CSV table of C-alpha atoms in Angstrom, one decimal:
chain,number,residue,atom,x,y,z
A,793,MET,CA,106.8,117.7,134.0
A,794,ASN,CA,104.1,115.1,133.8
A,795,GLN,CA,104.3,112.7,136.7
A,796,GLU,CA,103.1,109.1,136.3
A,797,THR,CA,101.5,107.0,138.9
A,798,ILE,CA,101.7,103.3,138.4
A,799,VAL,CA,99.7,100.9,140.5
A,800,ILE,CA,100.6,97.2,140.5
A,801,GLU,CA,97.7,95.0,141.5
A,802,ASN,CA,97.5,91.2,141.1
A,803,GLY,CA,100.2,91.1,138.5
A,804,THR,CA,98.6,93.8,136.3
A,805,VAL,CA,99.8,97.3,135.7
A,806,GLU,CA,97.4,100.1,135.9
A,807,ALA,CA,98.6,103.6,135.1
A,808,GLU,CA,97.2,107.0,135.6
A,809,ASN,CA,98.4,109.9,133.6
A,810,VAL,CA,100.7,107.8,131.5
A,811,SER,CA,102.8,109.6,129.0
A,812,LEU,CA,102.3,109.2,125.3
A,813,THR,CA,105.8,107.7,125.0
A,814,TYR,CA,104.9,105.0,127.4
A,815,LYS,CA,101.6,104.1,125.5
A,816,ILE,CA,103.5,104.0,122.2
A,817,THR,CA,106.2,101.8,123.7
A,818,ASP,CA,103.6,99.5,125.3
A,819,THR,CA,101.7,99.1,122.1
A,820,ALA,CA,104.9,98.4,120.1
A,821,HIS,CA,105.9,95.9,122.7
A,822,LYS,CA,102.5,94.1,122.4
A,823,ALA,CA,102.8,94.1,118.6
A,824,LEU,CA,106.2,92.5,119.0
A,825,GLN,CA,104.7,89.8,121.3
A,826,VAL,CA,101.9,89.2,118.8
A,827,GLY,CA,104.4,88.7,116.0
A,828,LEU,CA,106.6,86.3,118.2
A,829,GLY,CA,103.5,84.4,119.2
A,830,ALA,CA,102.4,83.9,115.6
A,831,VAL,CA,106.0,82.6,114.7
A,832,ASP,CA,106.0,80.3,117.7
A,833,MET,CA,102.6,78.9,116.8
A,834,THR,CA,103.5,78.4,113.2
A,835,LYS,CA,106.7,76.6,114.3
A,836,ASP,CA,104.7,74.3,116.6
A,837,GLN,CA,102.3,73.6,113.8
A,838,VAL,CA,105.1,72.7,111.3
A,839,PHE,CA,106.9,70.6,113.8
A,840,GLY,CA,103.5,68.9,114.7
A,841,MET,CA,102.9,68.2,111.1
A,842,ALA,CA,106.4,66.8,110.7
A,843,ASN,CA,106.1,64.7,113.8
A,844,LYS,CA,102.9,63.2,112.6
A,845,ALA,CA,104.4,62.5,109.2
A,846,GLN,CA,107.6,61.2,110.6
A,847,THR,CA,106.6,57.6,109.7
A,848,GLY,CA,105.6,58.8,106.2
A,849,THR,CA,108.2,61.6,105.7
A,850,SER,CA,108.2,61.1,102.0
A,851,GLU,CA,104.4,61.6,101.9
A,852,PHE,CA,104.8,64.8,103.9
A,853,VAL,CA,107.6,66.1,101.6
A,854,SER,CA,105.5,65.1,98.6
A,855,LYS,CA,102.6,67.1,99.9
A,856,LEU,CA,104.7,70.1,100.4
A,857,ALA,CA,106.3,69.8,97.0
A,858,GLU,CA,102.8,69.4,95.4
A,859,ARG,CA,101.5,72.5,97.1
A,860,GLY,CA,104.7,74.4,96.1
A,861,ALA,CA,104.2,73.4,92.4
A,862,LYS,CA,100.7,74.6,92.5
A,863,VAL,CA,101.7,77.9,94.0
A,864,GLU,CA,104.5,78.3,91.4
A,865,THR,CA,102.1,77.5,88.5
A,866,THR,CA,99.5,79.9,89.8
A,867,ASN,CA,102.0,82.6,90.3
A,868,ARG,CA,103.5,82.2,86.9
A,869,GLU,CA,100.1,82.4,85.3
A,870,ARG,CA,99.3,85.6,87.2
A,871,VAL,CA,102.6,87.1,86.3
A,872,SER,CA,102.2,86.2,82.6
A,873,GLU,CA,98.7,87.7,82.7
A,874,VAL,CA,100.0,90.9,84.2
A,875,VAL,CA,103.0,91.1,81.7
A,876,GLU,CA,100.7,90.5,78.7
A,877,SER,CA,98.2,93.0,79.9
A,878,GLY,CA,101.1,95.5,80.4
A,879,LYS,CA,102.4,94.9,76.9
A,880,LYS,CA,99.0,95.3,75.4
A,881,GLN,CA,98.5,98.7,77.2
A,882,THR,CA,102.0,99.8,76.2
A,883,ASP,CA,101.4,98.9,72.5
A,884,GLU,CA,98.1,100.8,72.6
A,885,THR,CA,99.6,103.9,74.3
A,886,VAL,CA,102.5,103.9,71.8
A,887,HIS,CA,100.1,103.6,68.9
A,888,ASP,CA,97.9,106.4,70.2
A,889,ALA,CA,100.8,108.7,70.9
A,890,GLN,CA,102.3,108.0,67.3
A,891,GLU,CA,98.8,108.9,65.8
A,892,ALA,CA,98.6,112.1,67.8
A,893,LEU,CA,102.2,113.0,66.9
A,894,ASP,CA,101.6,112.3,63.2
A,895,SER,CA,98.4,114.4,63.2
A,896,ARG,CA,100.2,117.4,64.9
A,897,ILE,CA,103.1,117.3,62.6
A,898,LYS,CA,100.8,117.2,59.6
A,899,ALA,CA,98.8,120.2,60.9
A,900,ALA,CA,102.0,122.1,61.5
A,901,LEU,CA,103.3,121.4,58.1
A,902,GLN,CA,100.1,122.5,56.6
A,903,ARG,CA,100.1,125.8,58.5
A,904,MET,CA,103.6,126.5,57.2
A,905,ASN,CA,102.6,125.5,53.7
A,906,ILE,CA,105.1,122.7,53.5
A,907,PRO,CA,104.0,119.8,51.4
A,908,THR,CA,103.6,116.4,53.0
A,909,LYS,CA,104.9,113.1,51.6
A,910,ASP,CA,101.4,112.3,50.4
A,911,ASP,CA,101.4,115.8,48.6
A,912,VAL,CA,104.7,115.0,47.0
A,913,ASP,CA,103.7,111.6,46.0
A,914,ALA,CA,100.5,112.9,44.3
A,915,LEU,CA,102.6,115.5,42.4
A,916,ASN,CA,104.9,112.8,41.3
A,917,ASP,CA,101.9,110.8,40.0
A,918,LYS,CA,100.7,113.8,38.0
A,919,LEU,CA,104.1,114.4,36.6
A,920,ASP,CA,104.4,110.7,35.5
A,921,LYS,CA,101.0,111.0,33.8
A,922,LEU,CA,102.0,114.3,32.1
A,923,GLY,CA,105.3,112.7,31.0
A,924,LYS,CA,103.5,109.8,29.4
A,925,LYS,CA,101.1,112.1,27.6
A,926,LEU,CA,104.0,114.2,26.3
A,927,ASP,CA,105.7,111.0,25.1
A,928,GLU,CA,102.4,110.1,23.2
A,929,LEU,CA,102.1,113.5,21.6
A,930,GLU,CA,105.8,113.3,20.3
A,931,LYS,CA,105.1,110.1,18.4
């Protein structure tokens, strides 16, 4: 097993041959302390601002509300932009996919010698013209 030697000097811990587990634990502990320190500093700043604004609490609340409204507006605009961009891309993708599918179906029908709607419509137009010419000849 790996032995650890820990020397405590002037309130600091110095370790030789410290295991990886200890290093990871120590790093995680420091990260936790950083997070707690940040929360505590933020709390102090908010309370400090509140204390300064205690005489004008409504002004403080108004400023917070104003900032909140700005953030809300900005975020709504960003969300709307993202949604619109997504809709446009989706519409373009659907259109491109539909065109590709139509093209492949048309090519498959041609390979199988099956007439398309356009072919049938063209034949109907020719039949209509022939029918009118026959009607004229009968008169």
